[in-house]
Each structure stands twice: as structure tokens, then as C-alpha cells.
Amino acid sequence: MKLKLFNIVFLTIAAIFTQSACSQEEQKSQRIEDLNFSHGSLQHYIHNKYVLEALDLTMEQRQNINKSSNKFGEDYTKTLENPPFVEVGVKRLPNGKITIVNREDTPQYKAHLAKLQTIRDKLKTSVAEILLPHQKKRLVQIVFQRRLHGKGAPFQAYVNRDLPKYIGGLTAVEKSVLKKAVSENYQQYNAEILELKKKYEMKMRSMLPKEKRDKVNELMGEPFLWLHTIK
């Protein structure tokens, strides 16, 4: 009985600890400083006019971000232009054995990558200091939307294999439900977008005199939905 009670208490504590760890990890992922950006990717966000509108930045904030971005560009370019010299290729060791030395495995190149990462981290820190709390939160949300949706079809985020780790996991049933919903709603989404496209295309054509409108209709026919325009 005591052993059974001990097991229950142990499992309860373990569950609480796991939940706490997940909460801390999720909270950590909501900070700009903890997001990983490849070269230039953070700049793609902070210089995108739609992102800037969503963040509702002041003119002073935009100017400060531009300064930080310019400094990042200068430092990054300078570092890339002066890569370390590393001797790579086939080498014979003192014991007579042959080894292959890859550039990525050399201490010099690892130090070079670390320096580039430091420059990227400085930009993240700088942007985080410029933005207000609600702006930082919104930027992180936009980054996650972009990453989870990726270049896939609409609603790709909801079947992205990385989604569960940010929301405390998904059961097999929940994944199945989302996958089915994405498939079903994608068809309806396309149909509605197509109707909307037709509506406004025909509105544009209606601005023309009938004779020229007829020629445009003959030239282009029914509006065609390019799938990549709705992702």
C-alpha cells in the first residue's frame, strides 16, 4: 500500500515538473532573443511594410531599427569578407593514417560561425530593446505564423509537426481531426477565393467601354486562380 502511494506521489510530482518544464520552454520561445534566425531573416521581418504596420511602430522606432539593421549588415558583411583560412582535404597523420578534414570541423571555421551568430544575436537584442512589450509579442506571433505555415498550402501550420511542442502536445485524435479539417476547408477556401477573385476582376473590366470590355473578355476569358497567390 505504501509502495503504491509512493508511486502515485512520484508520478504526480513528475507530471508537475514536466508541465512546469514545458511551460518554461513555451514561455522562453515567446521571446525574440530566444528565436533562431538565419542570416538576414530577422531583417526580412523588420523591413517588411506589412509587419511594420502590424507592429504600429513610431517613426523614432523605425529609425532606431534601421540603424541597428545597418550596423548588423556592416558587421556581417565584413565578417563574411574575411573568412578564416583553413586547410582542408585529405591529410596524412603522424601515425601514417589518412583522414579527411572538412571545413566545418575545423576550430577556425567553428569560431567564424560563432562570430556570425554573435552578430545576429546583437541584432535580436537591439530590436527587442527598441520594441514595446506588446510589439515584441506580436512580432514573435508573426514569426511563428510564418514558420509554421511555411511555403505549404493554407492552414499548413495546423498539420506542421513542430506545432505540438509549442502548445503542450497534441493527441493522435487531435492531429487526425486537424488533418481532416485542413483538407476539407482547403477546398472550400479555394472556391471562395476564386469567387472573390472573379468578382473583382469583372469589376475592373466593367470600368471599360463595352467594346473594349468585350475584347478583354475575349483576350483573357474567365479569371483563373493561381494557387500560389492564396497561400
PDB file of C-alpha atoms in Angstrom:
ATOM      1  CA  MET A   1       0.000   0.000   0.000  1.00  0.00           C
ATOM      2  CA  LYS A   2       2.819   2.347   0.946  1.00  0.00           C
ATOM      3  CA  LEU A   3       4.657   1.476  -2.263  1.00  0.00           C
ATOM      4  CA  LYS A   4       1.550   2.179  -4.330  1.00  0.00           C
ATOM      5  CA  LEU A   5       1.055   5.521  -2.575  1.00  0.00           C
ATOM      6  CA  PHE A   6       4.709   6.381  -3.167  1.00  0.00           C
ATOM      7  CA  ASN A   7       4.346   5.636  -6.880  1.00  0.00           C
ATOM      8  CA  ILE A   8       1.276   7.860  -7.140  1.00  0.00           C
ATOM      9  CA  VAL A   9       3.038  10.736  -5.376  1.00  0.00           C
ATOM     10  CA  PHE A  10       6.150  10.250  -7.525  1.00  0.00           C
ATOM     11  CA  LEU A  11       4.172  10.251 -10.772  1.00  0.00           C
ATOM     12  CA  THR A  12       2.229  13.334  -9.664  1.00  0.00           C
ATOM     13  CA  ILE A  13       5.415  15.241  -8.876  1.00  0.00           C
ATOM     14  CA  ALA A  14       6.970  14.114 -12.158  1.00  0.00           C
ATOM     15  CA  ALA A  15       3.909  15.302 -14.083  1.00  0.00           C
ATOM     16  CA  ILE A  16       4.022  18.691 -12.363  1.00  0.00           C
ATOM     17  CA  PHE A  17       7.728  19.005 -13.080  1.00  0.00           C
ATOM     18  CA  THR A  18       7.239  18.068 -16.737  1.00  0.00           C
ATOM     19  CA  GLN A  19       4.375  20.526 -17.101  1.00  0.00           C
ATOM     20  CA  SER A  20       6.466  23.237 -15.475  1.00  0.00           C
ATOM     21  CA  ALA A  21       9.388  22.499 -17.796  1.00  0.00           C
ATOM     22  CA  CYS A  22       7.088  22.628 -20.836  1.00  0.00           C
ATOM     23  CA  SER A  23       5.609  25.917 -19.640  1.00  0.00           C
ATOM     24  CA  GLN A  24       9.078  27.388 -19.185  1.00  0.00           C
ATOM     25  CA  GLU A  25      10.129  26.192 -22.643  1.00  0.00           C
ATOM     26  CA  GLU A  26       6.962  27.604 -24.187  1.00  0.00           C
ATOM     27  CA  GLN A  27       7.453  30.895 -22.360  1.00  0.00           C
ATOM     28  CA  LYS A  28      11.063  31.026 -23.492  1.00  0.00           C
ATOM     29  CA  SER A  29      10.012  30.530 -27.106  1.00  0.00           C
ATOM     30  CA  GLN A  30       7.877  33.660 -26.886  1.00  0.00           C
ATOM     31  CA  ARG A  31      10.918  35.935 -26.612  1.00  0.00           C
ATOM     32  CA  ILE A  32      12.587  37.484 -29.642  1.00  0.00           C
ATOM     33  CA  GLU A  33      16.001  36.836 -28.084  1.00  0.00           C
ATOM     34  CA  ASP A  34      15.347  33.085 -27.993  1.00  0.00           C
ATOM     35  CA  LEU A  35      14.246  32.707 -31.607  1.00  0.00           C
ATOM     36  CA  ASN A  36      16.774  31.418 -34.117  1.00  0.00           C
ATOM     37  CA  PHE A  37      17.207  33.471 -37.267  1.00  0.00           C
ATOM     38  CA  SER A  38      19.448  32.642 -40.182  1.00  0.00           C
ATOM     39  CA  HIS A  39      21.372  35.451 -41.871  1.00  0.00           C
ATOM     40  CA  GLY A  40      19.041  38.258 -42.853  1.00  0.00           C
ATOM     41  CA  SER A  41      15.800  36.556 -41.844  1.00  0.00           C
ATOM     42  CA  LEU A  42      15.106  38.910 -38.928  1.00  0.00           C
ATOM     43  CA  GLN A  43      15.726  41.797 -41.303  1.00  0.00           C
ATOM     44  CA  HIS A  44      13.035  40.415 -43.615  1.00  0.00           C
ATOM     45  CA  TYR A  45      10.542  40.948 -40.814  1.00  0.00           C
ATOM     46  CA  ILE A  46      11.670  44.330 -39.522  1.00  0.00           C
ATOM     47  CA  HIS A  47      11.788  45.806 -43.039  1.00  0.00           C
ATOM     48  CA  ASN A  48       8.512  44.303 -44.278  1.00  0.00           C
ATOM     49  CA  LYS A  49       5.940  47.079 -44.604  1.00  0.00           C
ATOM     50  CA  TYR A  50       3.065  44.810 -43.558  1.00  0.00           C
ATOM     51  CA  VAL A  51       4.914  43.706 -40.436  1.00  0.00           C
ATOM     52  CA  LEU A  52       5.764  47.317 -39.597  1.00  0.00           C
ATOM     53  CA  GLU A  53       2.108  48.272 -39.951  1.00  0.00           C
ATOM     54  CA  ALA A  54       1.065  45.378 -37.719  1.00  0.00           C
ATOM     55  CA  LEU A  55       3.559  46.467 -35.053  1.00  0.00           C
ATOM     56  CA  ASP A  56       2.427  50.094 -35.304  1.00  0.00           C
ATOM     57  CA  LEU A  57       5.951  51.448 -34.885  1.00  0.00           C
ATOM     58  CA  THR A  58       6.662  55.098 -34.233  1.00  0.00           C
ATOM     59  CA  MET A  59       8.962  56.986 -36.564  1.00  0.00           C
ATOM     60  CA  GLU A  60      11.663  57.001 -33.890  1.00  0.00           C
ATOM     61  CA  GLN A  61      11.407  53.232 -33.516  1.00  0.00           C
ATOM     62  CA  ARG A  62      11.706  52.748 -37.272  1.00  0.00           C
ATOM     63  CA  GLN A  63      14.785  54.961 -37.366  1.00  0.00           C
ATOM     64  CA  ASN A  64      16.420  53.075 -34.499  1.00  0.00           C
ATOM     65  CA  ILE A  65      15.655  49.727 -36.118  1.00  0.00           C
ATOM     66  CA  ASN A  66      17.182  50.951 -39.378  1.00  0.00           C
ATOM     67  CA  LYS A  67      20.344  51.975 -37.513  1.00  0.00           C
ATOM     68  CA  SER A  68      20.602  48.586 -35.860  1.00  0.00           C
ATOM     69  CA  SER A  69      19.938  46.838 -39.149  1.00  0.00           C
ATOM     70  CA  ASN A  70      22.597  48.866 -40.963  1.00  0.00           C
ATOM     71  CA  LYS A  71      25.138  48.089 -38.230  1.00  0.00           C
ATOM     72  CA  PHE A  72      24.252  44.406 -38.493  1.00  0.00           C
ATOM     73  CA  GLY A  73      24.709  44.485 -42.271  1.00  0.00           C
ATOM     74  CA  GLU A  74      28.113  46.146 -42.000  1.00  0.00           C
ATOM     75  CA  ASP A  75      29.410  43.751 -39.334  1.00  0.00           C
ATOM     76  CA  TYR A  76      28.037  40.668 -41.037  1.00  0.00           C
ATOM     77  CA  THR A  77      29.399  41.607 -44.459  1.00  0.00           C
ATOM     78  CA  LYS A  78      32.803  42.461 -43.024  1.00  0.00           C
ATOM     79  CA  THR A  79      32.979  39.092 -41.271  1.00  0.00           C
ATOM     80  CA  LEU A  80      31.908  37.203 -44.394  1.00  0.00           C
ATOM     81  CA  GLU A  81      34.516  39.009 -46.471  1.00  0.00           C
ATOM     82  CA  ASN A  82      37.270  37.905 -44.104  1.00  0.00           C
ATOM     83  CA  PRO A  83      36.717  34.195 -43.532  1.00  0.00           C
ATOM     84  CA  PRO A  84      39.457  32.272 -41.691  1.00  0.00           C
ATOM     85  CA  PHE A  85      41.972  30.340 -43.732  1.00  0.00           C
ATOM     86  CA  VAL A  86      41.542  26.648 -43.052  1.00  0.00           C
ATOM     87  CA  GLU A  87      43.478  23.832 -44.650  1.00  0.00           C
ATOM     88  CA  VAL A  88      41.063  21.125 -45.652  1.00  0.00           C
ATOM     89  CA  GLY A  89      41.135  17.939 -47.661  1.00  0.00           C
ATOM     90  CA  VAL A  90      42.973  14.658 -47.349  1.00  0.00           C
ATOM     91  CA  LYS A  91      45.657  14.636 -44.657  1.00  0.00           C
ATOM     92  CA  ARG A  92      48.181  12.043 -43.503  1.00  0.00           C
ATOM     93  CA  LEU A  93      48.501  11.790 -39.731  1.00  0.00           C
ATOM     94  CA  PRO A  94      51.866  11.201 -37.966  1.00  0.00           C
ATOM     95  CA  ASN A  95      50.930   7.556 -37.484  1.00  0.00           C
ATOM     96  CA  GLY A  96      50.578   7.158 -41.230  1.00  0.00           C
ATOM     97  CA  LYS A  97      46.792   7.007 -41.335  1.00  0.00           C
ATOM     98  CA  ILE A  98      44.769   9.065 -43.793  1.00  0.00           C
ATOM     99  CA  THR A  99      41.977  11.408 -42.624  1.00  0.00           C
ATOM    100  CA  ILE A 100      39.584  13.807 -44.299  1.00  0.00           C
ATOM    101  CA  VAL A 101      39.421  17.318 -42.842  1.00  0.00           C
ATOM    102  CA  ASN A 102      36.168  19.159 -43.597  1.00  0.00           C
ATOM    103  CA  ARG A 103      35.975  22.909 -43.285  1.00  0.00           C
ATOM    104  CA  GLU A 104      33.019  22.679 -40.894  1.00  0.00           C
ATOM    105  CA  ASP A 105      35.057  20.554 -38.476  1.00  0.00           C
ATOM    106  CA  THR A 106      37.970  22.934 -38.016  1.00  0.00           C
ATOM    107  CA  PRO A 107      38.224  25.124 -34.873  1.00  0.00           C
ATOM    108  CA  GLN A 108      38.811  28.204 -37.028  1.00  0.00           C
ATOM    109  CA  TYR A 109      35.614  27.742 -39.001  1.00  0.00           C
ATOM    110  CA  LYS A 110      33.575  26.974 -35.880  1.00  0.00           C
ATOM    111  CA  ALA A 111      34.877  30.206 -34.338  1.00  0.00           C
ATOM    112  CA  HIS A 112      33.905  32.008 -37.552  1.00  0.00           C
ATOM    113  CA  LEU A 113      30.328  30.668 -37.333  1.00  0.00           C
ATOM    114  CA  ALA A 114      30.179  31.628 -33.657  1.00  0.00           C
ATOM    115  CA  LYS A 115      31.174  35.184 -34.546  1.00  0.00           C
ATOM    116  CA  LEU A 116      28.410  35.402 -37.152  1.00  0.00           C
ATOM    117  CA  GLN A 117      25.926  34.090 -34.589  1.00  0.00           C
ATOM    118  CA  THR A 118      27.067  36.741 -32.107  1.00  0.00           C
ATOM    119  CA  ILE A 119      26.352  39.439 -34.688  1.00  0.00           C
ATOM    120  CA  ARG A 120      22.860  38.005 -35.282  1.00  0.00           C
ATOM    121  CA  ASP A 121      22.238  37.870 -31.539  1.00  0.00           C
ATOM    122  CA  LYS A 122      23.201  41.533 -31.192  1.00  0.00           C
ATOM    123  CA  LEU A 123      20.551  42.478 -33.749  1.00  0.00           C
ATOM    124  CA  LYS A 124      17.905  40.437 -31.902  1.00  0.00           C
ATOM    125  CA  THR A 125      18.819  42.100 -28.613  1.00  0.00           C
ATOM    126  CA  SER A 126      18.778  45.533 -30.213  1.00  0.00           C
ATOM    127  CA  VAL A 127      15.349  45.001 -31.798  1.00  0.00           C
ATOM    128  CA  ALA A 128      13.979  43.635 -28.521  1.00  0.00           C
ATOM    129  CA  GLU A 129      15.160  46.778 -26.707  1.00  0.00           C
ATOM    130  CA  ILE A 130      13.519  49.072 -29.261  1.00  0.00           C
ATOM    131  CA  LEU A 131      10.099  47.408 -29.303  1.00  0.00           C
ATOM    132  CA  LEU A 132       7.462  47.752 -26.594  1.00  0.00           C
ATOM    133  CA  PRO A 133       6.236  44.561 -24.857  1.00  0.00           C
ATOM    134  CA  HIS A 134       3.075  44.232 -26.978  1.00  0.00           C
ATOM    135  CA  GLN A 135       5.087  44.865 -30.164  1.00  0.00           C
ATOM    136  CA  LYS A 136       7.611  42.174 -29.261  1.00  0.00           C
ATOM    137  CA  LYS A 137       4.799  39.743 -28.569  1.00  0.00           C
ATOM    138  CA  ARG A 138       3.158  40.499 -31.907  1.00  0.00           C
ATOM    139  CA  LEU A 139       6.433  40.137 -33.821  1.00  0.00           C
ATOM    140  CA  VAL A 140       7.022  36.714 -32.249  1.00  0.00           C
ATOM    141  CA  GLN A 141       3.473  35.686 -33.213  1.00  0.00           C
ATOM    142  CA  ILE A 142       4.076  36.767 -36.815  1.00  0.00           C
ATOM    143  CA  VAL A 143       7.374  34.855 -36.902  1.00  0.00           C
ATOM    144  CA  PHE A 144       5.648  31.686 -35.679  1.00  0.00           C
ATOM    145  CA  GLN A 145       2.852  32.075 -38.214  1.00  0.00           C
ATOM    146  CA  ARG A 146       5.388  32.355 -40.998  1.00  0.00           C
ATOM    147  CA  ARG A 147       7.472  29.441 -39.799  1.00  0.00           C
ATOM    148  CA  LEU A 148       4.615  27.058 -39.110  1.00  0.00           C
ATOM    149  CA  HIS A 149       2.737  27.860 -42.308  1.00  0.00           C
ATOM    150  CA  GLY A 150       5.967  27.827 -44.298  1.00  0.00           C
ATOM    151  CA  LYS A 151       5.568  27.583 -48.053  1.00  0.00           C
ATOM    152  CA  GLY A 152       2.857  24.975 -47.857  1.00  0.00           C
ATOM    153  CA  ALA A 153      -0.838  25.225 -48.546  1.00  0.00           C
ATOM    154  CA  PRO A 154      -3.130  27.441 -46.455  1.00  0.00           C
ATOM    155  CA  PHE A 155      -3.579  26.163 -42.885  1.00  0.00           C
ATOM    156  CA  GLN A 156      -0.286  24.257 -43.082  1.00  0.00           C
ATOM    157  CA  ALA A 157       0.517  25.393 -39.546  1.00  0.00           C
ATOM    158  CA  TYR A 158      -2.160  23.112 -38.107  1.00  0.00           C
ATOM    159  CA  VAL A 159      -0.553  19.970 -39.522  1.00  0.00           C
ATOM    160  CA  ASN A 160       3.025  21.149 -39.004  1.00  0.00           C
ATOM    161  CA  ARG A 161       4.921  18.565 -36.962  1.00  0.00           C
ATOM    162  CA  ASP A 162       6.506  21.348 -34.867  1.00  0.00           C
ATOM    163  CA  LEU A 163       3.178  22.763 -33.642  1.00  0.00           C
ATOM    164  CA  PRO A 164       2.653  20.269 -30.766  1.00  0.00           C
ATOM    165  CA  LYS A 165       5.877  21.201 -28.983  1.00  0.00           C
ATOM    166  CA  TYR A 166       4.741  24.825 -28.710  1.00  0.00           C
ATOM    167  CA  ILE A 167       1.252  24.113 -27.370  1.00  0.00           C
ATOM    168  CA  GLY A 168       1.864  21.289 -24.932  1.00  0.00           C
ATOM    169  CA  GLY A 169       1.405  18.438 -27.388  1.00  0.00           C
ATOM    170  CA  LEU A 170      -1.434  17.007 -29.493  1.00  0.00           C
ATOM    171  CA  THR A 171      -3.084  13.623 -29.165  1.00  0.00           C
ATOM    172  CA  ALA A 172      -3.386  11.283 -32.136  1.00  0.00           C
ATOM    173  CA  VAL A 173      -7.111  12.074 -32.294  1.00  0.00           C
ATOM    174  CA  GLU A 174      -6.495  15.832 -32.249  1.00  0.00           C
ATOM    175  CA  LYS A 175      -3.919  15.505 -35.038  1.00  0.00           C
ATOM    176  CA  SER A 176      -6.354  13.435 -37.090  1.00  0.00           C
ATOM    177  CA  VAL A 177      -9.145  15.971 -36.589  1.00  0.00           C
ATOM    178  CA  LEU A 178      -6.896  18.859 -37.632  1.00  0.00           C
ATOM    179  CA  LYS A 179      -5.601  16.992 -40.690  1.00  0.00           C
ATOM    180  CA  LYS A 180      -9.151  16.274 -41.844  1.00  0.00           C
ATOM    181  CA  ALA A 181     -10.256  19.860 -41.182  1.00  0.00           C
ATOM    182  CA  VAL A 182      -7.329  21.270 -43.147  1.00  0.00           C
ATOM    183  CA  SER A 183      -8.121  19.043 -46.123  1.00  0.00           C
ATOM    184  CA  GLU A 184     -11.851  19.810 -46.135  1.00  0.00           C
ATOM    185  CA  ASN A 185     -11.559  23.544 -45.551  1.00  0.00           C
ATOM    186  CA  TYR A 186      -8.802  23.935 -48.149  1.00  0.00           C
ATOM    187  CA  GLN A 187     -11.261  23.023 -50.923  1.00  0.00           C
ATOM    188  CA  GLN A 188     -13.895  25.442 -49.645  1.00  0.00           C
ATOM    189  CA  TYR A 189     -11.277  28.143 -49.127  1.00  0.00           C
ATOM    190  CA  ASN A 190     -10.138  27.849 -52.740  1.00  0.00           C
ATOM    191  CA  ALA A 191     -13.705  28.020 -54.017  1.00  0.00           C
ATOM    192  CA  GLU A 192     -14.473  31.171 -52.020  1.00  0.00           C
ATOM    193  CA  ILE A 193     -11.216  32.853 -53.036  1.00  0.00           C
ATOM    194  CA  LEU A 194     -11.956  32.064 -56.670  1.00  0.00           C
ATOM    195  CA  GLU A 195     -15.400  33.662 -56.438  1.00  0.00           C
ATOM    196  CA  LEU A 196     -13.910  36.733 -54.787  1.00  0.00           C
ATOM    197  CA  LYS A 197     -11.246  36.982 -57.475  1.00  0.00           C
ATOM    198  CA  LYS A 198     -13.866  36.718 -60.203  1.00  0.00           C
ATOM    199  CA  LYS A 199     -15.987  39.386 -58.574  1.00  0.00           C
ATOM    200  CA  TYR A 200     -13.223  41.986 -58.506  1.00  0.00           C
ATOM    201  CA  GLU A 201     -11.729  41.017 -61.856  1.00  0.00           C
ATOM    202  CA  MET A 202     -15.101  41.585 -63.507  1.00  0.00           C
ATOM    203  CA  LYS A 203     -15.439  44.857 -61.610  1.00  0.00           C
ATOM    204  CA  MET A 204     -12.161  46.040 -63.131  1.00  0.00           C
ATOM    205  CA  ARG A 205     -13.331  45.086 -66.598  1.00  0.00           C
ATOM    206  CA  SER A 206     -16.664  46.865 -66.098  1.00  0.00           C
ATOM    207  CA  MET A 207     -14.727  50.142 -65.938  1.00  0.00           C
ATOM    208  CA  LEU A 208     -14.021  49.813 -69.668  1.00  0.00           C
ATOM    209  CA  PRO A 209     -16.375  50.753 -72.518  1.00  0.00           C
ATOM    210  CA  LYS A 210     -18.349  47.723 -73.720  1.00  0.00           C
ATOM    211  CA  GLU A 211     -16.353  47.304 -76.924  1.00  0.00           C
ATOM    212  CA  LYS A 212     -13.030  47.160 -75.108  1.00  0.00           C
ATOM    213  CA  ARG A 213     -14.506  45.152 -72.261  1.00  0.00           C
ATOM    214  CA  ASP A 214     -15.573  42.529 -74.772  1.00  0.00           C
ATOM    215  CA  LYS A 215     -12.044  42.447 -76.194  1.00  0.00           C
ATOM    216  CA  VAL A 216     -10.582  41.973 -72.698  1.00  0.00           C
ATOM    217  CA  ASN A 217     -13.052  39.159 -72.044  1.00  0.00           C
ATOM    218  CA  GLU A 218     -12.053  37.541 -75.323  1.00  0.00           C
ATOM    219  CA  LEU A 219      -8.354  38.038 -74.571  1.00  0.00           C
ATOM    220  CA  MET A 220      -8.296  36.653 -71.012  1.00  0.00           C
ATOM    221  CA  GLY A 221     -11.543  34.733 -70.585  1.00  0.00           C
ATOM    222  CA  GLU A 222     -12.721  33.596 -67.155  1.00  0.00           C
ATOM    223  CA  PRO A 223     -10.457  34.646 -64.273  1.00  0.00           C
ATOM    224  CA  PHE A 224      -8.038  31.842 -63.394  1.00  0.00           C
ATOM    225  CA  LEU A 225      -6.963  31.151 -59.822  1.00  0.00           C
ATOM    226  CA  TRP A 226      -3.199  30.880 -59.444  1.00  0.00           C
ATOM    227  CA  LEU A 227      -2.841  28.729 -56.316  1.00  0.00           C
ATOM    228  CA  HIS A 228       0.358  30.398 -55.178  1.00  0.00           C
ATOM    229  CA  THR A 229      -1.474  33.722 -54.793  1.00  0.00           C
ATOM    230  CA  ILE A 230      -3.611  32.451 -51.932  1.00  0.00           C
ATOM    231  CA  LYS A 231      -1.013  30.817 -49.705  1.00  0.00           C
TER     232      LYS A 231
END
